[in-house]
Amino acid sequence: RLLAGLWTEGLGVEPVGTRDNFFDLGGNSLLGIQMLANVKKRAGTVLPSVALFEEPVPALLLESPEALLSVY
């Protein structure tokens, strides 16, 4: 839900669900980098930018190997 909330703020689209695709909602690479910086700032989780391009859906992004590795 944190990611969906950040995407709502960054994209200006409401509502954003956990299964919505970042790029289908109007996201682009610059906004993606900003979103990942906000994730780091608010959640303390560092995700490489490639993770967003591989899994542009909040529910899947948090399950990606990059996300799992960043927690440990």
Tab-separated table of C-alpha atoms in Angstrom, residues 4-55:
chain	number	residue	atom	x	y	z
A	4	ALA	CA	0.384	2.610	-4.229
A	5	GLY	CA	0.231	5.715	-2.052
A	6	LEU	CA	3.526	7.019	-3.406
A	7	TRP	CA	2.347	6.395	-6.946
A	8	THR	CA	-0.866	8.291	-6.234
A	9	GLU	CA	1.181	11.265	-5.028
A	10	GLY	CA	3.770	11.141	-7.784
A	11	LEU	CA	1.479	10.400	-10.710
A	12	GLY	CA	-1.552	12.372	-9.581
A	13	VAL	CA	-3.763	9.369	-10.323
A	14	GLU	CA	-6.318	8.108	-7.871
A	15	PRO	CA	-6.977	5.438	-6.847
A	16	VAL	CA	-3.880	3.318	-7.431
A	17	GLY	CA	-4.197	-0.327	-6.540
A	18	THR	CA	-1.508	-2.846	-5.707
A	19	ARG	CA	-1.995	-4.502	-9.117
A	20	ASP	CA	-1.812	-1.313	-11.243
A	21	ASN	CA	1.088	-0.924	-13.665
A	22	PHE	CA	3.228	2.171	-13.041
A	23	PHE	CA	3.771	2.840	-16.747
A	24	ASP	CA	0.142	2.245	-17.717
A	25	LEU	CA	-0.802	4.961	-15.213
A	26	GLY	CA	1.418	7.493	-16.983
A	27	GLY	CA	4.719	6.836	-15.225
A	28	ASN	CA	8.020	7.264	-17.012
A	29	SER	CA	11.660	6.624	-16.204
A	30	LEU	CA	12.218	9.989	-14.485
A	31	LEU	CA	9.144	9.597	-12.297
A	32	GLY	CA	10.217	6.029	-11.597
A	33	ILE	CA	13.563	7.171	-10.218
A	34	GLN	CA	11.756	9.738	-8.060
A	35	MET	CA	9.374	7.061	-6.776
A	36	LEU	CA	12.255	4.777	-5.839
A	37	ALA	CA	13.938	7.658	-3.990
A	38	ASN	CA	10.693	8.207	-2.061
A	39	VAL	CA	10.537	4.506	-1.195
A	40	LYS	CA	14.056	4.749	0.210
A	41	LYS	CA	13.209	7.918	2.138
A	42	ARG	CA	9.929	6.693	3.634
A	43	ALA	CA	10.468	2.955	4.016
A	44	GLY	CA	14.231	2.669	4.222
A	45	THR	CA	14.193	0.119	1.410
A	46	VAL	CA	16.604	0.601	-1.448
A	47	LEU	CA	15.451	-0.799	-4.764
A	48	PRO	CA	17.599	-0.603	-7.889
A	49	SER	CA	15.962	1.252	-10.741
A	50	VAL	CA	15.907	-1.882	-12.875
A	51	ALA	CA	13.471	-3.452	-10.380
A	52	LEU	CA	10.741	-0.988	-11.337
A	53	PHE	CA	11.169	-1.765	-15.026
A	54	GLU	CA	11.089	-5.513	-14.408
A	55	GLU	CA	8.108	-5.430	-12.013
